[in-house]
Coordinates of C-alpha atoms in Angstrom, one line a residue:
X11 CA 180.6 -98.0 207.6
X12 CA 179.1 -95.0 206.1
X13 CA 179.7 -92.0 205.1
X14 CA 178.5 -89.2 207.2
X15 CA 177.7 -86.9 204.8
X16 CA 175.2 -87.7 202.6
X17 CA 174.2 -91.5 203.2
X18 CA 170.6 -90.4 205.3
X19 CA 168.4 -92.1 203.4
X20 CA 170.9 -95.4 203.3
X21 CA 171.4 -95.6 206.6
X22 CA 167.8 -95.2 207.6
X23 CA 166.7 -98.2 205.0
X24 CA 170.4 -100.2 206.9
X25 CA 168.5 -99.5 210.1
X26 CA 165.0 -100.5 208.9
X27 CA 166.4 -104.0 207.4
X28 CA 168.8 -103.9 210.7
X29 CA 164.7 -104.0 213.0
X30 CA 163.6 -106.3 210.7
X31 CA 166.3 -108.6 211.5
X32 CA 166.3 -108.6 214.3
X33 CA 162.0 -108.9 214.8
X34 CA 162.1 -112.1 213.3
X35 CA 165.6 -112.9 215.4
X36 CA 163.0 -112.3 218.6
X37 CA 159.8 -114.1 216.8
X38 CA 161.6 -117.4 216.0
X39 CA 162.7 -117.0 219.8
X40 CA 160.2 -116.6 220.9
X41 CA 158.3 -119.3 218.9
X42 CA 161.4 -122.0 220.0
X43 CA 160.1 -121.0 224.0
X44 CA 156.4 -121.2 223.7
X45 CA 157.0 -124.6 221.7
X46 CA 159.3 -125.8 225.3
X47 CA 157.0 -123.9 227.9
X48 CA 154.3 -124.6 226.8
X49 CA 150.2 -123.4 228.8
X50 CA 150.7 -126.9 230.3
X51 CA 154.6 -128.0 232.1
X52 CA 153.8 -131.5 231.9
X53 CA 153.2 -130.9 228.1
X54 CA 156.5 -130.0 227.6
X55 CA 159.9 -131.3 226.9
X56 CA 161.8 -133.9 229.1
X57 CA 164.8 -132.4 228.8
X58 CA 163.3 -129.1 228.5
X59 CA 161.7 -129.5 231.8
X60 CA 165.8 -131.4 233.0
X61 CA 167.5 -128.2 232.0
X62 CA 164.3 -126.0 234.1
X63 CA 164.3 -128.5 236.9
X64 CA 168.3 -127.2 237.0
X65 CA 168.2 -123.4 236.2
X66 CA 166.5 -123.9 240.4
X67 CA 168.1 -126.5 241.8
X68 CA 171.5 -123.4 241.3
X69 CA 169.7 -120.6 243.3
X70 CA 168.8 -123.4 245.9
X71 CA 171.8 -125.8 246.3
X72 CA 175.7 -125.3 247.6
X73 CA 177.4 -124.9 244.1
X74 CA 179.4 -128.7 244.2
X75 CA 176.1 -129.8 244.5
X76 CA 175.4 -128.2 241.8
X77 CA 178.2 -128.8 239.5
X78 CA 177.3 -131.8 239.6
X79 CA 173.4 -132.3 238.6
X80 CA 174.8 -130.3 236.5
X81 CA 177.3 -131.9 234.6
X82 CA 174.6 -136.0 234.5
X83 CA 171.9 -133.7 232.8
X84 CA 174.3 -132.0 230.8
X85 CA 176.5 -135.0 229.8
X86 CA 174.3 -137.6 230.4
X87 CA 171.1 -137.7 230.8
X88 CA 169.9 -135.4 228.3
X89 CA 171.7 -136.5 225.3
X90 CA 170.7 -139.8 225.5
X91 CA 166.9 -138.9 225.6
X92 CA 167.9 -136.5 222.6
X93 CA 168.5 -139.4 221.0
X94 CA 167.2 -142.3 221.5
X95 CA 163.3 -140.5 222.9
X96 CA 163.7 -136.9 221.2
X97 CA 160.1 -136.6 221.0
X98 CA 158.7 -137.0 224.9
X99 CA 156.8 -135.4 226.7
X100 CA 157.3 -135.5 230.5
X101 CA 153.7 -136.3 231.0
X102 CA 154.8 -139.2 228.2
X103 CA 157.7 -140.3 231.2
X104 CA 158.0 -144.3 232.1
X105 CA 159.7 -146.1 234.7
X106 CA 159.9 -148.1 231.4
X107 CA 162.0 -144.6 229.8
X108 CA 163.8 -145.0 232.9
X109 CA 164.8 -148.6 232.9
X110 CA 165.9 -148.5 229.4
X111 CA 168.5 -145.8 230.3
X112 CA 170.2 -147.4 232.6
X113 CA 170.0 -150.6 230.9
X114 CA 172.0 -148.5 228.3
X115 CA 174.3 -147.5 230.3
X116 CA 175.8 -150.8 232.0
X117 CA 176.1 -152.7 229.0
X118 CA 176.7 -150.0 226.0
X119 CA 178.3 -147.7 228.6
X120 CA 180.2 -149.7 231.7
X121 CA 179.0 -147.7 233.7
X122 CA 179.5 -149.0 237.4
X123 CA 175.9 -149.3 239.7
X124 CA 177.2 -146.9 241.6
X125 CA 177.5 -144.0 239.1
X126 CA 173.3 -145.9 237.7
X127 CA 172.8 -145.1 241.7
X128 CA 173.6 -141.3 240.8
X129 CA 171.3 -140.6 238.0
X130 CA 169.3 -141.9 240.2
X131 CA 169.2 -139.2 242.8
X132 CA 169.3 -136.5 240.2
X133 CA 166.0 -137.7 237.7
X134 CA 164.5 -138.8 240.9
X135 CA 165.5 -135.8 242.7
X136 CA 164.1 -133.4 239.0
X137 CA 160.9 -136.2 238.8
X138 CA 160.2 -135.5 243.1
X139 CA 160.0 -131.1 242.1
X140 CA 157.8 -132.5 239.3
X141 CA 154.7 -133.9 241.9
X142 CA 155.5 -131.1 244.9
X143 CA 154.3 -128.4 242.2
X144 CA 151.3 -130.0 240.8
X145 CA 153.1 -130.9 237.2
X146 CA 153.0 -134.4 237.7
X147 CA 150.9 -136.7 239.4
X148 CA 154.1 -139.1 240.4
X149 CA 157.3 -140.0 240.2
X150 CA 157.9 -142.5 237.9
X151 CA 160.9 -143.2 238.8
X152 CA 160.4 -145.1 242.4
X153 CA 159.0 -147.9 240.1
X154 CA 163.3 -148.1 239.0
X155 CA 164.8 -151.2 239.6
X156 CA 168.6 -150.2 240.4
X157 CA 171.2 -152.3 240.4
X158 CA 173.3 -153.9 243.1
X159 CA 176.1 -152.8 244.3
X160 CA 179.4 -154.1 244.7
X161 CA 181.4 -154.5 247.2
X162 CA 184.2 -151.7 247.8
X163 CA 187.0 -152.6 249.4
X164 CA 189.4 -149.8 249.7
X165 CA 192.9 -150.1 247.5
X166 CA 195.8 -148.7 250.8
X167 CA 199.3 -149.3 250.9
X168 CA 201.2 -151.0 254.1
X169 CA 203.5 -148.6 257.3
X170 CA 206.2 -150.2 255.1
X171 CA 205.3 -149.0 251.7
X172 CA 204.7 -145.3 253.4
X173 CA 207.8 -145.1 254.9
X174 CA 208.6 -145.9 251.6
X175 CA 206.8 -142.8 250.2
X176 CA 207.4 -140.2 253.6
X177 CA 211.0 -140.6 252.7
X178 CA 210.3 -140.3 248.9
X179 CA 208.3 -136.6 249.7
X180 CA 210.1 -135.3 251.8
X181 CA 210.5 -131.8 250.5
X182 CA 208.8 -131.5 247.4
X183 CA 205.0 -129.5 247.4
X184 CA 202.8 -132.6 247.3
X185 CA 204.6 -133.6 251.9
X186 CA 202.1 -132.6 253.0
X187 CA 199.5 -133.1 251.2
X188 CA 200.9 -137.1 252.4
X189 CA 201.3 -136.8 255.8
X190 CA 198.0 -134.9 255.7
X191 CA 196.1 -137.9 254.1
X192 CA 197.8 -140.7 255.5
X193 CA 198.7 -140.3 258.4
X194 CA 195.3 -137.8 259.5
X195 CA 192.9 -139.0 257.1
X196 CA 192.4 -136.0 256.1
X197 CA 190.5 -135.8 252.9
X198 CA 192.3 -133.5 249.7
X199 CA 189.5 -130.9 250.0
X200 CA 190.0 -130.2 253.7
X201 CA 194.6 -130.5 253.0
X202 CA 193.8 -127.4 250.7
X203 CA 191.4 -125.6 253.3
X204 CA 194.2 -125.9 256.4
X205 CA 194.2 -122.2 257.6
X206 CA 197.4 -121.5 260.1
X207 CA 194.4 -120.5 262.8
X208 CA 193.9 -124.2 262.4
X209 CA 196.3 -125.0 264.3
X210 CA 196.8 -124.6 267.9
X211 CA 200.1 -124.6 268.8
X212 CA 199.8 -124.2 272.6
X213 CA 196.8 -126.9 273.1
X214 CA 198.4 -129.3 270.2
X215 CA 195.2 -129.7 268.4
X216 CA 194.4 -129.1 264.2
X217 CA 190.7 -128.6 263.9
X218 CA 189.9 -129.2 260.1
X219 CA 186.6 -126.8 259.0
X220 CA 187.3 -125.2 256.2
X221 CA 187.9 -126.7 252.4
X222 CA 188.9 -126.0 249.6
X223 CA 188.0 -127.8 246.0
X224 CA 187.2 -127.0 242.4
X225 CA 184.1 -127.6 240.1
X226 CA 183.5 -127.2 236.7
X227 CA 180.3 -125.3 236.8
X228 CA 179.2 -123.3 232.7
X229 CA 182.2 -125.4 231.6
X230 CA 184.2 -123.7 233.5
X231 CA 187.0 -124.6 236.1
X232 CA 185.8 -123.0 239.7
X233 CA 187.7 -123.0 242.7
X234 CA 185.3 -122.9 246.2
X235 CA 186.5 -122.4 249.6
X236 CA 184.4 -122.7 251.8
X237 CA 183.6 -122.6 256.0
X238 CA 182.0 -126.2 256.0
X239 CA 183.2 -129.5 255.7
X240 CA 180.8 -132.7 254.1
X241 CA 178.7 -133.8 256.9
X242 CA 178.4 -131.9 260.4
X243 CA 181.1 -134.6 261.4
X244 CA 183.1 -133.8 258.9
X245 CA 183.9 -130.8 261.3
X246 CA 186.4 -132.4 264.5
X247 CA 189.5 -131.8 266.9
X248 CA 192.7 -133.8 266.0
X249 CA 195.9 -133.6 268.4
X250 CA 199.3 -132.6 266.7
X251 CA 202.1 -134.7 266.7
X252 CA 205.3 -134.2 267.7
X253 CA 207.2 -134.9 263.6
X254 CA 203.5 -132.5 262.3
X255 CA 204.0 -129.5 264.4
X256 CA 207.9 -129.5 263.5
X257 CA 206.9 -130.0 259.7
X258 CA 204.2 -126.9 260.0
X259 CA 207.0 -125.0 261.9
X260 CA 209.7 -126.0 258.4
X261 CA 207.0 -125.0 256.1
X262 CA 205.9 -121.8 258.7
X263 CA 209.8 -120.2 258.7
X264 CA 209.6 -120.8 254.0
X265 CA 207.0 -119.8 253.2
X266 CA 208.2 -116.2 255.6
X267 CA 211.4 -116.9 253.8
X268 CA 209.6 -116.7 250.4
X269 CA 207.6 -113.7 250.6
X270 CA 210.9 -111.7 251.3
X271 CA 212.8 -113.1 248.3
X272 CA 209.0 -112.1 246.0
X273 CA 208.5 -108.5 247.6
X274 CA 205.6 -107.2 245.1
X275 CA 205.4 -110.4 243.3
X276 CA 203.8 -112.7 246.2
X277 CA 201.0 -113.6 246.2
X278 CA 198.9 -112.1 249.5
X279 CA 195.3 -113.2 248.8
X280 CA 196.0 -116.6 250.7
X281 CA 198.5 -115.7 253.5
X282 CA 196.2 -117.4 256.6
X283 CA 196.0 -120.5 254.3
X284 CA 198.5 -122.9 255.1
X285 CA 199.3 -125.0 251.2
X286 CA 200.9 -122.6 249.1
X287 CA 203.6 -122.5 246.5
X288 CA 206.5 -120.6 246.5
X289 CA 204.5 -117.9 245.4
X290 CA 201.8 -117.9 247.6
X291 CA 199.0 -119.5 244.8
X292 CA 196.8 -121.9 246.1
X293 CA 197.6 -125.8 245.6
X294 CA 195.0 -126.6 242.7
X295 CA 192.8 -130.7 243.8
X296 CA 194.7 -131.7 240.6
X297 CA 197.6 -131.2 241.0
X298 CA 197.7 -133.7 244.5
X299 CA 195.6 -135.9 241.8
X300 CA 198.2 -136.3 239.6
X301 CA 201.1 -135.6 241.1
X302 CA 201.2 -138.9 243.4
X303 CA 200.4 -141.8 240.8
X304 CA 203.9 -138.7 238.5
X305 CA 205.9 -139.8 241.6
X306 CA 205.2 -143.3 242.6
X307 CA 205.3 -144.6 239.0
X308 CA 208.7 -142.8 238.6
X309 CA 210.4 -144.6 241.9
X310 CA 208.9 -148.6 240.8
X311 CA 206.4 -148.2 243.6
X312 CA 202.2 -149.5 243.4
X313 CA 200.1 -146.9 242.0
X314 CA 197.5 -145.6 244.1
X315 CA 195.3 -142.7 243.9
X316 CA 195.8 -139.7 246.4
X317 CA 192.1 -140.7 248.0
X318 CA 193.6 -144.3 248.9
X319 CA 195.7 -142.4 251.3
X320 CA 193.3 -141.2 253.6
X321 CA 191.8 -145.4 253.3
X322 CA 195.7 -145.9 254.4
X323 CA 195.4 -144.0 257.2
X324 CA 192.1 -145.7 258.3
X325 CA 193.2 -149.3 257.9
X326 CA 196.9 -149.0 260.1
X327 CA 194.7 -147.4 262.4
X328 CA 192.1 -150.7 263.8
X329 CA 195.6 -152.3 262.4
X330 CA 197.2 -150.8 265.7
X331 CA 194.4 -151.4 267.5
X332 CA 192.4 -148.2 267.0
X333 CA 188.4 -148.4 268.3
X334 CA 186.5 -148.3 265.7
X335 CA 184.5 -145.2 266.9
X336 CA 187.6 -143.8 267.2
X337 CA 188.2 -144.0 263.8
X338 CA 185.4 -143.0 262.7
X339 CA 185.7 -139.3 264.7
X340 CA 188.8 -139.0 263.1
X341 CA 187.9 -139.8 259.6
X342 CA 184.9 -137.7 260.0
X343 CA 182.8 -140.0 258.6
X344 CA 178.8 -139.7 259.6
X345 CA 178.4 -142.6 261.8
X346 CA 180.3 -145.7 263.2
X347 CA 178.2 -148.1 260.6
X348 CA 180.2 -146.9 257.2
X349 CA 183.5 -146.7 258.9
X350 CA 182.3 -150.7 259.3
X351 CA 181.1 -151.2 255.9
X352 CA 183.6 -149.4 254.0
X353 CA 186.6 -151.4 255.9
X354 CA 184.9 -154.8 257.8
X355 CA 187.0 -156.3 255.5
X356 CA 190.3 -156.0 257.8
X357 CA 188.6 -156.6 261.4
X358 CA 188.2 -159.6 259.5
X359 CA 191.1 -160.1 258.9
X360 CA 192.4 -159.5 262.7
X361 CA 189.2 -162.0 263.6
X362 CA 191.2 -164.6 261.9

């Protein structure tokens, strides 16, 4: 901000002051880092260790898994320990500290037993890493008693309600999502990830092999597109039935017309995807989740989540006489035992 002429000495003084200020800032950061990272890693604060473990995990796990870990550590685990045990070192962490944390979360914050098990998985994974890398002699998380899960009972629509819903969504942007989830049992990520090359109009098949999901990483929403479903069993081939084939052909014609009408304004990044809007942009996961309840409320229908449409498919399939193995394959569950565990109440009613 100085004039070029006649200010050499003043400029040199300003430079010296800036260098001194920068040196002091760097020294403060070095001291702060040294305090958080002592020569003996077990002496570091527990919350700092969790952040270091997160940094390692970012390079070794899938982005969706990392985003889940990051949210759990930064929004749940570390805030508790910073408030209740601000100076707790990693080597001082005991099973009692962890047990007290879970008790606090359930009694004060009202979290579920299932959520506690997710927190336990995160903490135990991190401490196992500390054991493997010789930072700790043992994992205190293995000594913790976890709460018993309450039995999950899926919410679902019956055949009559599904028929009413199909009539409501016909011709709307969520029609495809509702059909794929409630008639084929696809997960939301599988619905959005369906591509045209997954449809074989000659052999009459649909192959589920690609997903689209959204994660919150470093405070920003990030769209994830990948050729990998939840488990190996999630990769599956389903029959292309007549009514759905007609819907796909109608959508294909509509996309071609929209592209013609929009011209250069049409988004060409997602031409291989089936579920796009009028200008070719990919439908976002949050759209389906938010739009369905609004539609149900507007039409005085019983409120369910979008994922409950998948449950509706499973219940209808079992009630119509499909065996559990077939239902498991169609849903993409890892085992028939898991399918039975989730939908056992349906088979019990059938026995009665």
